[in-house]
mmCIF file of C-alpha atoms in Angstrom:
data_model
loop_
_atom_site.group_PDB
_atom_site.id
_atom_site.type_symbol
_atom_site.label_atom_id
_atom_site.label_comp_id
_atom_site.label_asym_id
_atom_site.label_seq_id
_atom_site.Cartn_x
_atom_site.Cartn_y
_atom_site.Cartn_z
ATOM 1 C CA MET F 28 -0.644 14.475 12.041
ATOM 2 C CA THR F 29 1.040 10.911 11.779
ATOM 3 C CA THR F 30 4.065 10.516 9.520
ATOM 4 C CA ILE F 31 3.869 6.806 8.242
ATOM 5 C CA LEU F 32 7.657 5.874 7.010
ATOM 6 C CA VAL F 33 7.434 3.601 4.157
ATOM 7 C CA THR F 34 11.263 2.007 2.807
ATOM 8 C CA GLY F 35 12.118 0.317 -0.226
ATOM 9 C CA PHE F 36 15.280 -1.170 -1.881
ATOM 10 C CA GLU F 37 17.457 0.201 -4.037
ATOM 11 C CA PRO F 38 18.246 -2.953 -7.305
ATOM 12 C CA PHE F 39 20.499 -6.113 -6.605
ATOM 13 C CA ASP F 40 21.537 -8.987 -8.232
ATOM 14 C CA ARG F 41 21.602 -7.846 -11.333
ATOM 15 C CA GLU F 42 18.443 -6.290 -11.504
ATOM 16 C CA THR F 43 17.576 -2.231 -13.130
ATOM 17 C CA VAL F 44 15.007 -1.815 -10.942
ATOM 18 C CA ASN F 45 13.588 -2.795 -7.456
ATOM 19 C CA PRO F 46 9.806 -2.887 -7.114
ATOM 20 C CA SER F 47 10.307 -2.195 -3.546
ATOM 21 C CA TRP F 48 11.084 1.555 -4.599
ATOM 22 C CA GLU F 49 9.081 1.917 -7.163
ATOM 23 C CA VAL F 50 6.010 1.600 -5.435
ATOM 24 C CA ALA F 51 7.859 3.420 -2.076
ATOM 25 C CA ARG F 52 8.453 6.598 -4.157
ATOM 26 C CA ARG F 53 5.493 6.492 -6.048
ATOM 27 C CA LEU F 54 3.311 7.178 -2.286
ATOM 28 C CA ASP F 55 5.988 9.984 -1.284
ATOM 29 C CA GLY F 56 3.589 12.984 -0.073
ATOM 30 C CA TRP F 57 0.371 10.525 -0.039
ATOM 31 C CA ARG F 58 -2.160 12.056 2.591
ATOM 32 C CA CYS F 59 -4.712 9.175 4.086
ATOM 33 C CA ASP F 60 -7.344 10.249 6.674
ATOM 34 C CA GLY F 61 -5.032 13.833 7.389
ATOM 35 C CA HIS F 62 -1.325 11.478 7.919
ATOM 36 C CA VAL F 63 1.209 11.367 5.429
ATOM 37 C CA VAL F 64 3.859 9.145 3.866
ATOM 38 C CA ALA F 65 7.565 9.633 3.469
ATOM 39 C CA ALA F 66 9.177 7.576 1.271
ATOM 40 C CA ARG F 67 12.630 6.692 1.817
ATOM 41 C CA LEU F 68 15.244 4.700 -0.212
ATOM 42 C CA LEU F 69 17.420 1.837 1.890
ATOM 43 C CA PRO F 70 20.713 0.441 0.538
ATOM 44 C CA CYS F 71 20.974 -3.149 0.069
ATOM 45 C CA ALA F 72 23.724 -3.524 2.099
ATOM 46 C CA PHE F 73 23.913 -4.789 5.130
ATOM 47 C CA ASP F 74 26.354 -2.518 6.818
ATOM 48 C CA ALA F 75 23.861 0.669 6.155
ATOM 49 C CA VAL F 76 20.477 -0.400 6.799
ATOM 50 C CA LEU F 77 21.004 0.482 10.303
ATOM 51 C CA PRO F 78 22.372 3.823 10.421
ATOM 52 C CA ALA F 79 19.914 4.644 7.471
ATOM 53 C CA LEU F 80 17.002 3.551 9.304
ATOM 54 C CA ASP F 81 17.991 5.460 12.563
ATOM 55 C CA ARG F 82 18.798 8.551 10.133
ATOM 56 C CA HIS F 83 15.050 8.011 8.561
ATOM 57 C CA ILE F 84 13.439 7.994 11.919
ATOM 58 C CA GLY F 85 14.760 10.245 13.864
ATOM 59 C CA GLU F 86 14.361 12.911 11.060
ATOM 60 C CA LEU F 87 10.842 11.905 10.308
ATOM 61 C CA ALA F 88 9.292 10.655 13.677
ATOM 62 C CA PRO F 89 6.941 8.313 12.403
ATOM 63 C CA GLU F 90 4.585 6.558 14.322
ATOM 64 C CA ILE F 91 4.231 3.588 11.277
ATOM 65 C CA ALA F 92 7.001 2.350 9.317
ATOM 66 C CA ILE F 93 6.495 -0.215 6.693
ATOM 67 C CA CYS F 94 9.312 -2.258 4.764
ATOM 68 C CA VAL F 95 8.926 -3.240 1.909
ATOM 69 C CA GLY F 96 11.143 -5.376 -0.420
ATOM 70 C CA GLN F 97 11.852 -7.325 -3.554
ATOM 71 C CA ALA F 98 11.039 -11.355 -2.853
ATOM 72 C CA GLY F 99 11.160 -12.862 -6.824
ATOM 73 C CA GLY F 100 9.378 -15.949 -7.161
ATOM 74 C CA ARG F 101 6.492 -14.970 -4.803
ATOM 75 C CA VAL F 102 3.305 -15.124 -6.712
ATOM 76 C CA GLU F 103 1.462 -12.497 -3.963
ATOM 77 C CA MET F 104 2.144 -10.020 -1.527
ATOM 78 C CA SER F 105 3.579 -11.283 1.744
ATOM 79 C CA VAL F 106 2.831 -9.478 4.635
ATOM 80 C CA GLU F 107 5.862 -10.669 6.859
ATOM 81 C CA ARG F 108 5.152 -12.189 10.960
ATOM 82 C CA VAL F 109 8.685 -12.564 11.479
ATOM 83 C CA ALA F 110 12.298 -10.723 12.006
ATOM 84 C CA ILE F 111 14.798 -12.988 12.826
ATOM 85 C CA ASN F 112 18.497 -12.434 14.210
ATOM 86 C CA VAL F 113 19.983 -14.068 11.961
ATOM 87 C CA VAL F 114 22.198 -13.029 8.621
ATOM 88 C CA ASP F 115 22.987 -15.693 5.946
ATOM 89 C CA ALA F 116 23.769 -14.044 2.936
ATOM 90 C CA ARG F 117 23.104 -16.524 -0.863
ATOM 91 C CA ILE F 118 24.675 -13.780 -2.562
ATOM 92 C CA PRO F 119 27.095 -10.748 -1.312
ATOM 93 C CA ASP F 120 24.926 -7.708 -1.289
ATOM 94 C CA ASN F 121 25.515 -3.818 -3.032
ATOM 95 C CA HIS F 122 28.860 -3.691 -0.800
ATOM 96 C CA ALA F 123 29.975 -6.717 -2.120
ATOM 97 C CA ARG F 124 29.921 -8.334 1.749
ATOM 98 C CA GLN F 125 28.368 -11.950 2.429
ATOM 99 C CA PRO F 126 28.445 -12.550 5.707
ATOM 100 C CA VAL F 127 27.228 -15.988 6.853
ATOM 101 C CA ASP F 128 25.590 -17.229 10.708
ATOM 102 C CA VAL F 129 26.121 -13.392 12.247
ATOM 103 C CA PRO F 130 23.645 -11.711 13.889
ATOM 104 C CA VAL F 131 22.092 -8.818 12.724
ATOM 105 C CA VAL F 132 21.895 -6.899 16.429
ATOM 106 C CA ALA F 133 24.792 -8.830 18.456
ATOM 107 C CA GLY F 134 22.717 -9.744 21.680
ATOM 108 C CA GLY F 135 19.932 -8.350 20.651
ATOM 109 C CA PRO F 136 16.268 -11.119 20.930
ATOM 110 C CA PRO F 137 16.111 -14.001 18.476
ATOM 111 C CA ALA F 138 13.618 -12.786 16.422
ATOM 112 C CA TYR F 139 11.006 -10.087 16.648
ATOM 113 C CA PHE F 140 7.416 -10.410 15.400
ATOM 114 C CA SER F 141 5.839 -7.498 13.610
ATOM 115 C CA THR F 142 3.933 -4.897 15.482
ATOM 116 C CA LEU F 143 1.678 -4.462 11.747
ATOM 117 C CA PRO F 144 -2.041 -5.847 11.844
ATOM 118 C CA ILE F 145 -0.670 -8.641 9.445
ATOM 119 C CA LYS F 146 -3.784 -10.724 9.153
ATOM 120 C CA ALA F 147 -6.169 -7.944 8.821
ATOM 121 C CA THR F 148 -4.004 -6.854 6.169
ATOM 122 C CA VAL F 149 -4.157 -10.038 4.525
ATOM 123 C CA ALA F 150 -8.148 -9.925 4.228
ATOM 124 C CA ARG F 151 -8.350 -6.436 2.822
ATOM 125 C CA LEU F 152 -5.965 -7.408 0.386
ATOM 126 C CA ARG F 153 -8.071 -10.203 -0.829
ATOM 127 C CA ALA F 154 -11.141 -8.439 -0.437
ATOM 128 C CA ALA F 155 -9.448 -5.980 -3.172
ATOM 129 C CA GLY F 156 -8.548 -8.597 -5.116
ATOM 130 C CA ILE F 157 -4.932 -8.350 -4.394
ATOM 131 C CA PRO F 158 -3.379 -11.821 -4.265
ATOM 132 C CA ALA F 159 -1.669 -11.544 -0.868
ATOM 133 C CA GLY F 160 -1.237 -13.929 1.998
ATOM 134 C CA VAL F 161 0.751 -14.170 5.574
ATOM 135 C CA SER F 162 4.725 -15.164 5.308
ATOM 136 C CA ASN F 163 6.394 -16.880 7.844
ATOM 137 C CA THR F 164 10.015 -16.329 7.086
ATOM 138 C CA ALA F 165 11.425 -13.192 5.439
ATOM 139 C CA GLY F 166 14.377 -14.704 4.681
ATOM 140 C CA THR F 167 17.922 -14.004 5.803
ATOM 141 C CA PHE F 168 19.045 -11.288 3.322
ATOM 142 C CA VAL F 169 18.743 -7.579 3.904
ATOM 143 C CA CYS F 170 15.576 -7.710 3.395
ATOM 144 C CA ASN F 171 15.373 -9.772 7.287
ATOM 145 C CA HIS F 172 17.892 -7.241 8.256
ATOM 146 C CA ALA F 173 15.737 -4.195 7.593
ATOM 147 C CA PHE F 174 12.866 -5.495 9.139
ATOM 148 C CA TYR F 175 15.042 -7.143 11.848
ATOM 149 C CA VAL F 176 16.742 -3.126 12.594
ATOM 150 C CA ALA F 177 13.314 -1.423 12.559
ATOM 151 C CA ARG F 178 11.714 -3.606 14.945
ATOM 152 C CA HIS F 179 15.346 -3.481 17.244
ATOM 153 C CA LEU F 180 14.842 0.541 17.129
ATOM 154 C CA ALA F 181 11.683 0.495 17.782
ATOM 155 C CA ALA F 182 11.647 -1.702 20.613
ATOM 156 C CA THR F 183 15.584 0.194 22.305
ATOM 157 C CA THR F 184 16.150 3.566 21.241
ATOM 158 C CA ARG F 185 12.933 5.236 18.847
ATOM 159 C CA PRO F 186 10.146 4.325 21.186
ATOM 160 C CA GLY F 187 7.387 6.378 19.305
ATOM 161 C CA LEU F 188 7.361 4.179 16.641
ATOM 162 C CA ARG F 189 4.577 2.138 17.401
ATOM 163 C CA ARG F 190 3.489 -0.091 15.098
ATOM 164 C CA THR F 191 6.337 -1.752 12.366
ATOM 165 C CA GLY F 192 6.811 -4.650 9.472
ATOM 166 C CA PHE F 193 7.628 -5.717 6.680
ATOM 167 C CA ILE F 194 5.909 -6.522 3.315
ATOM 168 C CA HIS F 195 7.123 -8.388 0.782
ATOM 169 C CA ILE F 196 6.216 -8.111 -3.107
ATOM 170 C CA PRO F 197 7.110 -10.101 -6.702
ATOM 171 C CA TYR F 198 8.792 -8.627 -9.506
ATOM 172 C CA LEU F 199 7.501 -6.088 -11.319
ATOM 173 C CA PRO F 200 6.157 -7.608 -15.045
ATOM 174 C CA GLU F 201 9.290 -5.820 -16.932
ATOM 175 C CA GLN F 202 11.561 -7.961 -14.606
ATOM 176 C CA ALA F 203 9.100 -11.403 -14.709
ATOM 177 C CA ALA F 204 10.212 -11.281 -18.303
ATOM 178 C CA ARG F 205 13.471 -11.893 -17.515
ATOM 179 C CA HIS F 206 12.729 -14.588 -15.546
ATOM 180 C CA PRO F 207 10.994 -17.466 -17.825
ATOM 181 C CA GLY F 208 7.982 -19.070 -15.180
ATOM 182 C CA ALA F 209 8.107 -16.087 -12.236
ATOM 183 C CA ALA F 210 4.682 -14.187 -11.077
ATOM 184 C CA SER F 211 4.595 -10.480 -11.585
ATOM 185 C CA MET F 212 2.548 -7.715 -10.417
ATOM 186 C CA SER F 213 1.936 -4.464 -11.796
ATOM 187 C CA VAL F 214 3.307 -0.884 -9.714
ATOM 188 C CA GLU F 215 -0.430 -0.142 -10.189
ATOM 189 C CA THR F 216 -1.563 -3.105 -8.229
ATOM 190 C CA LEU F 217 1.365 -3.531 -5.600
ATOM 191 C CA LEU F 218 0.517 0.968 -4.977
ATOM 192 C CA ALA F 219 -3.473 -0.120 -4.495
ATOM 193 C CA GLY F 220 -1.649 -3.233 -2.317
ATOM 194 C CA ILE F 221 0.608 -0.909 0.415
ATOM 195 C CA ARG F 222 -2.154 1.675 0.628
ATOM 196 C CA VAL F 223 -4.724 -1.126 1.947
ATOM 197 C CA ALA F 224 -1.514 -1.983 4.072
ATOM 198 C CA ILE F 225 -1.238 1.974 5.149
ATOM 199 C CA GLU F 226 -4.746 2.452 5.515
ATOM 200 C CA THR F 227 -4.939 -1.113 7.292
ATOM 201 C CA ALA F 228 -2.295 0.152 9.637
ATOM 202 C CA LEU F 229 -3.933 3.375 10.856
ATOM 203 C CA ASP F 230 -7.743 2.285 12.070
ATOM 204 C CA VAL F 231 -7.169 -1.471 13.268
ATOM 205 C CA GLU F 232 -5.454 -1.440 16.709
ATOM 206 C CA GLY F 233 -6.242 -5.247 17.379
ATOM 207 C CA ASP F 234 -4.181 -8.400 15.549
ATOM 208 C CA ILE F 235 -0.995 -7.309 16.510
ATOM 209 C CA ALA F 236 1.493 -10.415 16.198
ATOM 210 C CA LEU F 237 2.498 -11.756 19.559
ATOM 211 C CA GLN F 238 1.796 -8.134 21.750
ATOM 212 C CA ALA F 239 5.017 -8.878 23.516
ATOM 213 C CA GLY F 240 7.184 -7.729 21.121
ATOM 214 C CA ALA F 241 9.969 -10.092 20.471
ATOM 215 C CA THR F 242 10.307 -14.183 21.191
ATOM 216 C CA HIS F 243 12.541 -14.864 24.254
#
């Protein structure tokens, strides 16, 4: 039985809820074709992401990890292609730290590509009536940081982590109500979307972005 790690973040930037955790926590214990999901909450803090992810991966020994994060202002589920080795925080994190132009991992590769089947995932999401697209930037805040760290762990000390990637999701409706003009998705739609992503990661072997994994 394969364990699938799904992570979400705590609220940040004066929000009282984070859609990524609202979705992830609802998936905890969900079974898909004999595989089981374990949901874990990540801190929205640069210095805490690596130890938290390493602890969760060590505890669960997942073969698949899908990190989910809030991207207020996006209009669809964004399946991220690449994590870059740069932190350039536009706002402080939840530990009041705001690093600028520093690496996620000193000496690490410039970037890592997702090892999820990103285009197959987008195609299946759209077929299910869920707005989705491939995104070529995960930003330079804690979401990109977590994506890079997860891929770096898979490439170095946690080789059992076979597939790893990141999905950004829009605000929930109650958040968008405080941000006039912003797009939103219901938690039910987002939940259905992450289930599609999990199912696709389990049964699509091809469509791995640049099989070599890291850029040079």
